[in-house]
Amino acid sequence: MTGAIPKQDWMDVPAIFREGNFCYPAKKSIVEYHKFPNPREWSPDQDDWKLPEGWEDIILKGLKERLDKFRSLKLFMDICVRCGACADKCHFFLGTGDPKNMPVLRAELLRSVYRNDFTTAGKLLGKMAGGRPMTIGVLKEWFMYAYQCTECRRCSVFCPYGIDTAEVTMMLRELLHLVGVGTNWILEPAANSNRTGNHMGLQPHTFKDNIGYLCDDIETITGVKITPTFNRKGAEILFITPSADVFAEPGIYTAMGYLLLFEHLGLDYTWSTYASEGGNFGLFTSNEMMKKLNAKQYAEAKRLGVKWILGGECGHMWRVLHQYMDTMNGPADFLEVPKSPITNTVFDNAASTKMIHISEFTADLIKNNKLKIDPTRNAHRIPTWHDSCNTARGMGLMDEPRYILDNVVPKWYEMPENTIREKTFCCGSGTGLNTGEIMELRMRSGLPRANAVKHVEEKFGVNTLACVCAIDRATLSALMDYWNPNVKVCGLSELVGNSLIMDGEKERETDLRFEPLVGMEG
Amino acid sequence: MRVLYPFIAVLALIVVAFLGGKVTGLQYLLGVVLPYLAFGVFIVGFVNRVIQWAKSPVPFRIPTTCGQAKSLSWIKQDRLDCPHNKLEVAARMFLEIVLFRSLFRNTKAEIHDGPKLVYGSSKFLWLFALLFHYSFLVIVLRHLRLFTEPIPFFVPLIELADGILQIGAPRLYQTDMIFLAALAFLFLRRVMLRQIRYISLPADYFPLFLIFAIGVTGLLMRYYYRVDIAAVKMITAGLASFSPTLPEGIHPIFFIHVTLVCTLMIYFPFSKLMHMGGVFLSPTRNMSNNNRVVRHINPWNDPAIKPHSYAAYEDEFREFMKGADIPVEKE
C-alpha cells in the first residue's frame, strides 16, 4: 500500500511462504480422489515441495500442450507490450502493493518461461529477451500469484489488446495441478460437488431438510406454507442455484426469496439433489474438471424431462453456464427454448443453451406486471448494487438486476462509475480464495470494493450491499464486517421475496431475517 | 542494464552502418543485400507468426463483455462493448484498432487519506500511443514515393497536409516532430513511472531506441545533410524493381538509416511488435457475445469426460433418499 517497489529486479525477488499468505495445500486423500498426480503430504512453507521426478519437463510439456490448445494463451504470451495500462486496475495490486500482482507482471511470471523455451528470441538471448528457465523458485512464484488472482477480468477491460489474465491464471493453475500443487479449499469442494452434487457435501436428505427449514421460517414470517419438490420428473423447469444459498447465511435469505417468488407464481418447477450446485469449482481448477462438474446439469435436466433450466444467483456458475456450458456439454437438444409460463416471453438470448438467469426471469415478470410488489417492505434497506465480475464481464448482465432493484426497494444508490458495471471491482475472494487462512490478503484485495461501498455509505447512508453471486454473499459479508461494519450483504432475490405480497399471507412484521419492518419496530 | 544494453546495441548498429557505408564493398551489402533480406524476414516471419497463432484453436467463446448484453427486448444493448453479431464485432474491432478504444478507458488509481481510493481519468498514454502510431503510418506512406512509379495519388495529398505549416525548405513535416515527441513520451513514461520501470525489459527499450534512431537519421538526411534525393530514389526504385543499383558518393547517413530500418524489420516478427497482427486475433475482442444463442464448437472437446452418474449417486444415497421421500429410480 505504500507503493514502495523492491530494489532488485523482479526475477530476483523470491516468493516466500509463511503462515497466512498461502491457501492450505490439498489433502492427499482429496488429490487421490480426483486421480490427480503426485498425491502427498506437503506444505508450501517448507522448502521441499516433494515434486515428482522430472517435474520441469512435466510443466514444459503441459505448457506446450496448452499453447497448442488455446489461441488465447499463445497470443497473450506474444503480444503484450508491457504498457502497464492494467497495472492499477487489479484489486490485488491496489490492496497489496506487491508489483507481482500487476496483471502484466503476473503474466510475465509465465511469459518468461515461455520465452526461454518456446521462442527464437528467448532461446538466443535468454535473460536479455526476458526469458528465464523453469526452476523451483519460478514454480513457487506461480503458486503464490496464481492464487492471488480471482480471474475477474478487470484488467482485460483496459488492455488495448484485450489480454485476459484470467486465461493466464487458469493455465498456471492447470500446470500446477500437473505436479500436484493445488489447494484444499478448491479441490475438496470439487470432490464434494462431484460425489454429492454440491460443494458443501450435503447429502440428498440434508439438502431437502435445509430447504424445509427455510420453508418453516417463511411460514413463520408470512403465514404461507410452501412445499417445494425435489427430483420430480415431468416438472416444467429445473431450478439450480449455488448450494450456499441452501446452507449458509446470508445466502439462505436469497433462497427464501426464490421459494417465495416461485410460490407467488405457482411455478411448475423442481429442485434437484443430484445437481444441487450451480457454482463450479472446476472453472478455477482445470477445464476438464469444469466440464465434468457442469455436465450434471444437462444430465439431470434430461433425466427429469424438464423443458428448460432456470439458474439462481451465482457468479462462477454463470460464467460457466454462459461461456462454456453449451460448448462443453451441449447441444441441449432435449430441452426447449426457455419460455416464461407466466408472461409467455420467449428467451431467445438462451435459444441454444436453454438456461436463463433468475434476474432475466424476474425482470421480465416485473415488466409485465405479474408480481404484486410492496417496495416499502424494503424501506429499512438502502442498497447499493455490486456487479459481480463474472456476470458483468463474462455475460453482460448489468441492467436486468438494476431494473429489479428499481422496483423492489424505495431507493438505491450507485457506487462511483469507475467501480461498477464493466469496471466493477471483485469481492477479492473469488476462484476459491474465500478461505480463512488468507484473511489478511482477502481484506486487502477487497479494499477497492469496500472503499467504494464506504463512499456511498457516507454519502447516502447506504446500509445494504446487494448482488447476484453466492461467493459475493459469503465474502462481501466478511469484507463489510472488517471495512464497513454497518453494511449488510444480501442477494437480489431476497429483496424481491421480501417485497412480494403473497396470497393468503398474514400481516408482515419482519423481513426474511426476522428484522422488523419500518413502523413495526415496537 | 535494462536500458543501457539496448541503447548500446542501437549505437553499435549505427557505428557498424557508418563504417560499412564508407567501405564500397560493404555498401552493396547494406544498401542492397540487407534490405532484401530484411524485407523477406519481415514478410515470412510476420505471416508465419500469424499462422502459428491461427493453428491453435479458440476452444471457448470468451469475449470480455464491457456493457449490457442483448437480453430482453426492452433492455438497451451496448452494441459496441457487448457485440451480439459479426457486424457489431466488426465495429468494436474497428474502434479498437483505429482508435485504441480500450486504452481510452484508462484510469489512474490514487490513494488519498482515509484511506480513500480515487480513480482519475488518464488519457495521456492513449493520446501519445495514437500520435505515435499515426505519425509512423503517415511516414511509412510518405516513403512510398521512393518505391513506386507512378506514385499513388494519396502520397502527394498526405505530403501536402503533413507540410501544411510551410516551415522551412525542404518543408518540415509535422509527423516527424510528433513521431519523435511521442516516442520520447513513451520512453520517459517507462523510466519515470516506478511501476512501469519495474516491468520493463530490454525488449521494451530496444524498439524505442531503434525507432527513435530511425526517426533522427531520417530527419538528418532530409533537413541537415540534404542527401542527394535523386540518388536515393535510384536506389529505392532499383530495389523495388528488382534491378538494384548503387550510385557513387551516397552519404553514410543513408546507410545508417537503411540499416536501422532493416534491423527493425528483422526484429519485428520475433518481438512484442507483433501486437500489430495479434490485435486482430484477440478472442476477448473479436468474438460475439451470443454464447447462449449459438453453440460454439471446441475441436478438442473430450466426449469421454462424463459427470459422476445419477445411477452411482442414487446407489450411494438410495436409503437416505427413500427415508426423505425423494423419488428414486430403483427401489
PDB file of N, CA, C and O in Angstrom, chain B residues 46-103:
ATOM      1  N   PHE B  46       6.365 -12.527 -40.227  1.00  0.00           N
ATOM      2  CA  PHE B  46       5.050 -11.997 -39.834  1.00  0.00           C
ATOM      3  C   PHE B  46       3.957 -13.019 -40.147  1.00  0.00           C
ATOM      4  O   PHE B  46       3.159 -13.394 -39.289  1.00  0.00           O
ATOM      5  N   VAL B  47       3.968 -13.469 -41.398  1.00  0.00           N
ATOM      6  CA  VAL B  47       2.941 -14.426 -41.832  1.00  0.00           C
ATOM      7  C   VAL B  47       3.039 -15.710 -41.009  1.00  0.00           C
ATOM      8  O   VAL B  47       2.035 -16.244 -40.536  1.00  0.00           O
ATOM      9  N   ASN B  48       4.266 -16.151 -40.799  1.00  0.00           N
ATOM     10  CA  ASN B  48       4.468 -17.374 -40.040  1.00  0.00           C
ATOM     11  C   ASN B  48       3.934 -17.252 -38.618  1.00  0.00           C
ATOM     12  O   ASN B  48       3.285 -18.162 -38.101  1.00  0.00           O
ATOM     13  N   ARG B  49       4.187 -16.124 -37.994  1.00  0.00           N
ATOM     14  CA  ARG B  49       3.716 -15.915 -36.625  1.00  0.00           C
ATOM     15  C   ARG B  49       2.184 -15.965 -36.569  1.00  0.00           C
ATOM     16  O   ARG B  49       1.599 -16.614 -35.709  1.00  0.00           O
ATOM     17  N   VAL B  50       1.563 -15.296 -37.533  1.00  0.00           N
ATOM     18  CA  VAL B  50       0.089 -15.288 -37.567  1.00  0.00           C
ATOM     19  C   VAL B  50      -0.437 -16.711 -37.793  1.00  0.00           C
ATOM     20  O   VAL B  50      -1.404 -17.141 -37.161  1.00  0.00           O
ATOM     21  N   ILE B  51       0.237 -17.446 -38.668  1.00  0.00           N
ATOM     22  CA  ILE B  51      -0.178 -18.835 -38.921  1.00  0.00           C
ATOM     23  C   ILE B  51      -0.022 -19.662 -37.639  1.00  0.00           C
ATOM     24  O   ILE B  51      -0.895 -20.458 -37.293  1.00  0.00           O
ATOM     25  N   GLN B  52       1.068 -19.446 -36.921  1.00  0.00           N
ATOM     26  CA  GLN B  52       1.275 -20.167 -35.658  1.00  0.00           C
ATOM     27  C   GLN B  52       0.124 -19.907 -34.688  1.00  0.00           C
ATOM     28  O   GLN B  52      -0.362 -20.823 -34.023  1.00  0.00           O
ATOM     29  N   TRP B  53      -0.299 -18.649 -34.598  1.00  0.00           N
ATOM     30  CA  TRP B  53      -1.426 -18.329 -33.719  1.00  0.00           C
ATOM     31  C   TRP B  53      -2.698 -19.020 -34.206  1.00  0.00           C
ATOM     32  O   TRP B  53      -3.425 -19.625 -33.437  1.00  0.00           O
ATOM     33  N   ALA B  54      -2.900 -18.900 -35.515  1.00  0.00           N
ATOM     34  CA  ALA B  54      -4.148 -19.419 -36.080  1.00  0.00           C
ATOM     35  C   ALA B  54      -4.235 -20.933 -35.960  1.00  0.00           C
ATOM     36  O   ALA B  54      -5.324 -21.493 -35.921  1.00  0.00           O
ATOM     37  N   LYS B  55      -3.076 -21.585 -35.876  1.00  0.00           N
ATOM     38  CA  LYS B  55      -3.067 -23.049 -35.745  1.00  0.00           C
ATOM     39  C   LYS B  55      -3.698 -23.504 -34.433  1.00  0.00           C
ATOM     40  O   LYS B  55      -4.265 -24.588 -34.367  1.00  0.00           O
ATOM     41  N   SER B  56      -3.544 -22.694 -33.389  1.00  0.00           N
ATOM     42  CA  SER B  56      -4.186 -23.045 -32.126  1.00  0.00           C
ATOM     43  C   SER B  56      -5.651 -22.648 -32.198  1.00  0.00           C
ATOM     44  O   SER B  56      -5.962 -21.519 -32.575  1.00  0.00           O
ATOM     45  N   PRO B  57      -6.537 -23.567 -31.848  1.00  0.00           N
ATOM     46  CA  PRO B  57      -7.964 -23.244 -31.947  1.00  0.00           C
ATOM     47  C   PRO B  57      -8.408 -22.277 -30.846  1.00  0.00           C
ATOM     48  O   PRO B  57      -7.664 -22.022 -29.893  1.00  0.00           O
ATOM     49  N   VAL B  58      -9.606 -21.764 -31.003  1.00  0.00           N
ATOM     50  CA  VAL B  58     -10.234 -20.972 -29.949  1.00  0.00           C
ATOM     51  C   VAL B  58     -11.319 -21.867 -29.349  1.00  0.00           C
ATOM     52  O   VAL B  58     -12.423 -21.938 -29.875  1.00  0.00           O
ATOM     53  N   PRO B  59     -10.984 -22.578 -28.280  1.00  0.00           N
ATOM     54  CA  PRO B  59     -11.913 -23.602 -27.795  1.00  0.00           C
ATOM     55  C   PRO B  59     -13.199 -23.050 -27.179  1.00  0.00           C
ATOM     56  O   PRO B  59     -14.222 -23.705 -27.224  1.00  0.00           O
ATOM     57  N   PHE B  60     -13.122 -21.857 -26.637  1.00  0.00           N
ATOM     58  CA  PHE B  60     -14.295 -21.297 -25.961  1.00  0.00           C
ATOM     59  C   PHE B  60     -14.530 -19.867 -26.407  1.00  0.00           C
ATOM     60  O   PHE B  60     -13.597 -19.174 -26.778  1.00  0.00           O
ATOM     61  N   ARG B  61     -15.782 -19.469 -26.348  1.00  0.00           N
ATOM     62  CA  ARG B  61     -16.117 -18.097 -26.737  1.00  0.00           C
ATOM     63  C   ARG B  61     -16.024 -17.224 -25.492  1.00  0.00           C
ATOM     64  O   ARG B  61     -16.867 -17.310 -24.613  1.00  0.00           O
ATOM     65  N   ILE B  62     -14.972 -16.418 -25.435  1.00  0.00           N
ATOM     66  CA  ILE B  62     -14.678 -15.705 -24.185  1.00  0.00           C
ATOM     67  C   ILE B  62     -14.582 -14.186 -24.343  1.00  0.00           C
ATOM     68  O   ILE B  62     -13.631 -13.574 -23.866  1.00  0.00           O
ATOM     69  N   PRO B  63     -15.531 -13.535 -25.017  1.00  0.00           N
ATOM     70  CA  PRO B  63     -15.400 -12.084 -25.131  1.00  0.00           C
ATOM     71  C   PRO B  63     -15.491 -11.411 -23.758  1.00  0.00           C
ATOM     72  O   PRO B  63     -16.216 -11.888 -22.890  1.00  0.00           O
ATOM     73  N   THR B  64     -14.726 -10.352 -23.582  1.00  0.00           N
ATOM     74  CA  THR B  64     -14.900  -9.537 -22.381  1.00  0.00           C
ATOM     75  C   THR B  64     -16.106  -8.651 -22.617  1.00  0.00           C
ATOM     76  O   THR B  64     -16.108  -7.831 -23.533  1.00  0.00           O
ATOM     77  N   THR B  65     -17.128  -8.857 -21.814  1.00  0.00           N
ATOM     78  CA  THR B  65     -18.356  -8.076 -22.014  1.00  0.00           C
ATOM     79  C   THR B  65     -18.217  -6.766 -21.244  1.00  0.00           C
ATOM     80  O   THR B  65     -18.227  -6.748 -20.025  1.00  0.00           O
ATOM     81  N   CYS B  66     -18.074  -5.685 -22.004  1.00  0.00           N
ATOM     82  CA  CYS B  66     -17.854  -4.379 -21.369  1.00  0.00           C
ATOM     83  C   CYS B  66     -19.103  -3.516 -21.411  1.00  0.00           C
ATOM     84  O   CYS B  66     -19.011  -2.282 -21.412  1.00  0.00           O
ATOM     85  N   GLY B  67     -20.248  -4.146 -21.479  1.00  0.00           N
ATOM     86  CA  GLY B  67     -21.500  -3.394 -21.489  1.00  0.00           C
ATOM     87  C   GLY B  67     -22.660  -4.370 -21.441  1.00  0.00           C
ATOM     88  O   GLY B  67     -22.472  -5.582 -21.379  1.00  0.00           O
ATOM     89  N   GLN B  68     -23.866  -3.815 -21.460  1.00  0.00           N
ATOM     90  CA  GLN B  68     -25.066  -4.640 -21.358  1.00  0.00           C
ATOM     91  C   GLN B  68     -25.219  -5.552 -22.575  1.00  0.00           C
ATOM     92  O   GLN B  68     -25.133  -5.109 -23.712  1.00  0.00           O
ATOM     93  N   ALA B  69     -25.458  -6.824 -22.295  1.00  0.00           N
ATOM     94  CA  ALA B  69     -25.654  -7.803 -23.374  1.00  0.00           C
ATOM     95  C   ALA B  69     -27.049  -7.673 -23.981  1.00  0.00           C
ATOM     96  O   ALA B  69     -27.952  -7.080 -23.390  1.00  0.00           O
ATOM     97  N   LYS B  70     -27.207  -8.273 -25.165  1.00  0.00           N
ATOM     98  CA  LYS B  70     -28.536  -8.368 -25.777  1.00  0.00           C
ATOM     99  C   LYS B  70     -29.357  -9.298 -24.897  1.00  0.00           C
ATOM    100  O   LYS B  70     -28.969 -10.423 -24.639  1.00  0.00           O
ATOM    101  N   SER B  71     -30.482  -8.798 -24.457  1.00  0.00           N
ATOM    102  CA  SER B  71     -31.248  -9.550 -23.470  1.00  0.00           C
ATOM    103  C   SER B  71     -32.728  -9.402 -23.786  1.00  0.00           C
ATOM    104  O   SER B  71     -33.135  -9.616 -24.921  1.00  0.00           O
ATOM    105  N   LEU B  72     -33.513  -8.979 -22.832  1.00  0.00           N
ATOM    106  CA  LEU B  72     -34.940  -8.771 -23.076  1.00  0.00           C
ATOM    107  C   LEU B  72     -35.122  -7.600 -24.040  1.00  0.00           C
ATOM    108  O   LEU B  72     -34.297  -6.681 -24.083  1.00  0.00           O
ATOM    109  N   SER B  73     -36.214  -7.658 -24.792  1.00  0.00           N
ATOM    110  CA  SER B  73     -36.403  -6.698 -25.890  1.00  0.00           C
ATOM    111  C   SER B  73     -36.376  -5.242 -25.423  1.00  0.00           C
ATOM    112  O   SER B  73     -36.001  -4.355 -26.176  1.00  0.00           O
ATOM    113  N   TRP B  74     -36.753  -5.010 -24.184  1.00  0.00           N
ATOM    114  CA  TRP B  74     -36.858  -3.622 -23.712  1.00  0.00           C
ATOM    115  C   TRP B  74     -35.607  -3.159 -22.962  1.00  0.00           C
ATOM    116  O   TRP B  74     -35.577  -2.060 -22.421  1.00  0.00           O
ATOM    117  N   ILE B  75     -34.601  -4.006 -22.921  1.00  0.00           N
ATOM    118  CA  ILE B  75     -33.341  -3.592 -22.282  1.00  0.00           C
ATOM    119  C   ILE B  75     -32.353  -3.214 -23.371  1.00  0.00           C
ATOM    120  O   ILE B  75     -32.116  -3.966 -24.308  1.00  0.00           O
ATOM    121  N   LYS B  76     -31.780  -2.022 -23.251  1.00  0.00           N
ATOM    122  CA  LYS B  76     -30.926  -1.498 -24.305  1.00  0.00           C
ATOM    123  C   LYS B  76     -29.566  -2.196 -24.277  1.00  0.00           C
ATOM    124  O   LYS B  76     -28.865  -2.173 -23.273  1.00  0.00           O
ATOM    125  N   GLN B  77     -29.230  -2.796 -25.408  1.00  0.00           N
ATOM    126  CA  GLN B  77     -27.942  -3.474 -25.508  1.00  0.00           C
ATOM    127  C   GLN B  77     -26.843  -2.472 -25.831  1.00  0.00           C
ATOM    128  O   GLN B  77     -27.045  -1.529 -26.592  1.00  0.00           O
ATOM    129  N   ASP B  78     -25.678  -2.674 -25.252  1.00  0.00           N
ATOM    130  CA  ASP B  78     -24.500  -1.877 -25.596  1.00  0.00           C
ATOM    131  C   ASP B  78     -23.834  -2.574 -26.784  1.00  0.00           C
ATOM    132  O   ASP B  78     -23.044  -3.488 -26.610  1.00  0.00           O
ATOM    133  N   ARG B  79     -24.182  -2.130 -27.977  1.00  0.00           N
ATOM    134  CA  ARG B  79     -23.812  -2.913 -29.160  1.00  0.00           C
ATOM    135  C   ARG B  79     -22.311  -2.897 -29.453  1.00  0.00           C
ATOM    136  O   ARG B  79     -21.784  -3.817 -30.060  1.00  0.00           O
ATOM    137  N   LEU B  80     -21.633  -1.845 -29.019  1.00  0.00           N
ATOM    138  CA  LEU B  80     -20.195  -1.760 -29.287  1.00  0.00           C
ATOM    139  C   LEU B  80     -19.379  -2.564 -28.283  1.00  0.00           C
ATOM    140  O   LEU B  80     -18.397  -3.201 -28.633  1.00  0.00           O
ATOM    141  N   ASP B  81     -19.775  -2.496 -27.029  1.00  0.00           N
ATOM    142  CA  ASP B  81     -18.952  -3.124 -25.997  1.00  0.00           C
ATOM    143  C   ASP B  81     -19.402  -4.520 -25.650  1.00  0.00           C
ATOM    144  O   ASP B  81     -18.712  -5.245 -24.937  1.00  0.00           O
ATOM    145  N   CYS B  82     -20.564  -4.887 -26.145  1.00  0.00           N
ATOM    146  CA  CYS B  82     -21.057  -6.242 -25.898  1.00  0.00           C
ATOM    147  C   CYS B  82     -21.733  -6.724 -27.182  1.00  0.00           C
ATOM    148  O   CYS B  82     -22.947  -6.887 -27.238  1.00  0.00           O
ATOM    149  N   PRO B  83     -20.930  -6.927 -28.224  1.00  0.00           N
ATOM    150  CA  PRO B  83     -21.491  -7.204 -29.548  1.00  0.00           C
ATOM    151  C   PRO B  83     -22.200  -8.551 -29.595  1.00  0.00           C
ATOM    152  O   PRO B  83     -21.776  -9.508 -28.954  1.00  0.00           O
ATOM    153  N   HIS B  84     -23.283  -8.585 -30.349  1.00  0.00           N
ATOM    154  CA  HIS B  84     -24.065  -9.821 -30.435  1.00  0.00           C
ATOM    155  C   HIS B  84     -23.917 -10.498 -31.796  1.00  0.00           C
ATOM    156  O   HIS B  84     -24.260 -11.662 -31.955  1.00  0.00           O
ATOM    157  N   ASN B  85     -23.446  -9.754 -32.783  1.00  0.00           N
ATOM    158  CA  ASN B  85     -23.300 -10.353 -34.118  1.00  0.00           C
ATOM    159  C   ASN B  85     -22.015  -9.849 -34.771  1.00  0.00           C
ATOM    160  O   ASN B  85     -21.311  -9.007 -34.227  1.00  0.00           O
ATOM    161  N   LYS B  86     -21.736 -10.374 -35.959  1.00  0.00           N
ATOM    162  CA  LYS B  86     -20.467 -10.071 -36.628  1.00  0.00           C
ATOM    163  C   LYS B  86     -20.304  -8.588 -36.932  1.00  0.00           C
ATOM    164  O   LYS B  86     -19.219  -8.032 -36.841  1.00  0.00           O
ATOM    165  N   LEU B  87     -21.399  -7.957 -37.294  1.00  0.00           N
ATOM    166  CA  LEU B  87     -21.343  -6.532 -37.629  1.00  0.00           C
ATOM    167  C   LEU B  87     -20.925  -5.717 -36.397  1.00  0.00           C
ATOM    168  O   LEU B  87     -20.061  -4.832 -36.484  1.00  0.00           O
ATOM    169  N   GLU B  88     -21.531  -6.039 -35.273  1.00  0.00           N
ATOM    170  CA  GLU B  88     -21.202  -5.319 -34.040  1.00  0.00           C
ATOM    171  C   GLU B  88     -19.760  -5.615 -33.613  1.00  0.00           C
ATOM    172  O   GLU B  88     -19.061  -4.723 -33.131  1.00  0.00           O
ATOM    173  N   VAL B  89     -19.337  -6.859 -33.813  1.00  0.00           N
ATOM    174  CA  VAL B  89     -17.940  -7.203 -33.517  1.00  0.00           C
ATOM    175  C   VAL B  89     -17.012  -6.385 -34.407  1.00  0.00           C
ATOM    176  O   VAL B  89     -16.016  -5.819 -33.934  1.00  0.00           O
ATOM    177  N   ALA B  90     -17.361  -6.289 -35.683  1.00  0.00           N
ATOM    178  CA  ALA B  90     -16.530  -5.530 -36.622  1.00  0.00           C
ATOM    179  C   ALA B  90     -16.416  -4.076 -36.174  1.00  0.00           C
ATOM    180  O   ALA B  90     -15.336  -3.482 -36.214  1.00  0.00           O
ATOM    181  N   ALA B  91     -17.519  -3.529 -35.698  1.00  0.00           N
ATOM    182  CA  ALA B  91     -17.494  -2.141 -35.227  1.00  0.00           C
ATOM    183  C   ALA B  91     -16.607  -2.014 -33.990  1.00  0.00           C
ATOM    184  O   ALA B  91     -15.813  -1.073 -33.867  1.00  0.00           O
ATOM    185  N   ARG B  92     -16.733  -2.980 -33.093  1.00  0.00           N
ATOM    186  CA  ARG B  92     -15.908  -2.956 -31.885  1.00  0.00           C
ATOM    187  C   ARG B  92     -14.428  -3.052 -32.248  1.00  0.00           C
ATOM    188  O   ARG B  92     -13.597  -2.294 -31.748  1.00  0.00           O
ATOM    189  N   MET B  93     -14.110  -3.982 -33.133  1.00  0.00           N
ATOM    190  CA  MET B  93     -12.721  -4.176 -33.549  1.00  0.00           C
ATOM    191  C   MET B  93     -12.182  -2.952 -34.278  1.00  0.00           C
ATOM    192  O   MET B  93     -11.034  -2.557 -34.101  1.00  0.00           O
ATOM    193  N   PHE B  94     -13.036  -2.356 -35.113  1.00  0.00           N
ATOM    194  CA  PHE B  94     -12.616  -1.174 -35.867  1.00  0.00           C
ATOM    195  C   PHE B  94     -12.172  -0.069 -34.900  1.00  0.00           C
ATOM    196  O   PHE B  94     -11.095   0.520 -35.044  1.00  0.00           O
ATOM    197  N   LEU B  95     -13.003   0.185 -33.908  1.00  0.00           N
ATOM    198  CA  LEU B  95     -12.677   1.243 -32.948  1.00  0.00           C
ATOM    199  C   LEU B  95     -11.453   0.873 -32.112  1.00  0.00           C
ATOM    200  O   LEU B  95     -10.668   1.728 -31.718  1.00  0.00           O
ATOM    201  N   GLU B  96     -11.313  -0.421 -31.855  1.00  0.00           N
ATOM    202  CA  GLU B  96     -10.184  -0.902 -31.072  1.00  0.00           C
ATOM    203  C   GLU B  96      -8.885  -0.668 -31.846  1.00  0.00           C
ATOM    204  O   GLU B  96      -7.897  -0.203 -31.306  1.00  0.00           O
ATOM    205  N   ILE B  97      -8.917  -0.992 -33.146  1.00  0.00           N
ATOM    206  CA  ILE B  97      -7.704  -0.950 -33.957  1.00  0.00           C
ATOM    207  C   ILE B  97      -7.404   0.472 -34.423  1.00  0.00           C
ATOM    208  O   ILE B  97      -6.261   0.910 -34.445  1.00  0.00           O
ATOM    209  N   VAL B  98      -8.435   1.214 -34.765  1.00  0.00           N
ATOM    210  CA  VAL B  98      -8.232   2.541 -35.342  1.00  0.00           C
ATOM    211  C   VAL B  98      -8.150   3.623 -34.269  1.00  0.00           C
ATOM    212  O   VAL B  98      -7.449   4.613 -34.429  1.00  0.00           O
ATOM    213  N   LEU B  99      -8.863   3.429 -33.163  1.00  0.00           N
ATOM    214  CA  LEU B  99      -8.876   4.473 -32.139  1.00  0.00           C
ATOM    215  C   LEU B  99      -8.386   4.013 -30.756  1.00  0.00           C
ATOM    216  O   LEU B  99      -8.455   4.783 -29.804  1.00  0.00           O
ATOM    217  N   PHE B 100      -7.927   2.768 -30.657  1.00  0.00           N
ATOM    218  CA  PHE B 100      -7.416   2.261 -29.369  1.00  0.00           C
ATOM    219  C   PHE B 100      -8.442   2.461 -28.241  1.00  0.00           C
ATOM    220  O   PHE B 100      -8.130   2.989 -27.179  1.00  0.00           O
ATOM    221  N   ARG B 101      -9.657   2.014 -28.508  1.00  0.00           N
ATOM    222  CA  ARG B 101     -10.759   2.333 -27.606  1.00  0.00           C
ATOM    223  C   ARG B 101     -10.537   1.851 -26.170  1.00  0.00           C
ATOM    224  O   ARG B 101     -10.847   2.553 -25.216  1.00  0.00           O
ATOM    225  N   SER B 102     -10.021   0.638 -26.009  1.00  0.00           N
ATOM    226  CA  SER B 102      -9.831   0.126 -24.644  1.00  0.00           C
ATOM    227  C   SER B 102      -8.839   0.981 -23.860  1.00  0.00           C
ATOM    228  O   SER B 102      -9.006   1.206 -22.670  1.00  0.00           O
ATOM    229  N   LEU B 103      -7.827   1.446 -24.556  1.00  0.00           N
ATOM    230  CA  LEU B 103      -6.822   2.269 -23.896  1.00  0.00           C
ATOM    231  C   LEU B 103      -7.420   3.626 -23.494  1.00  0.00           C
ATOM    232  O   LEU B 103      -7.001   4.236 -22.519  1.00  0.00           O
TER     233      LEU B 103
END
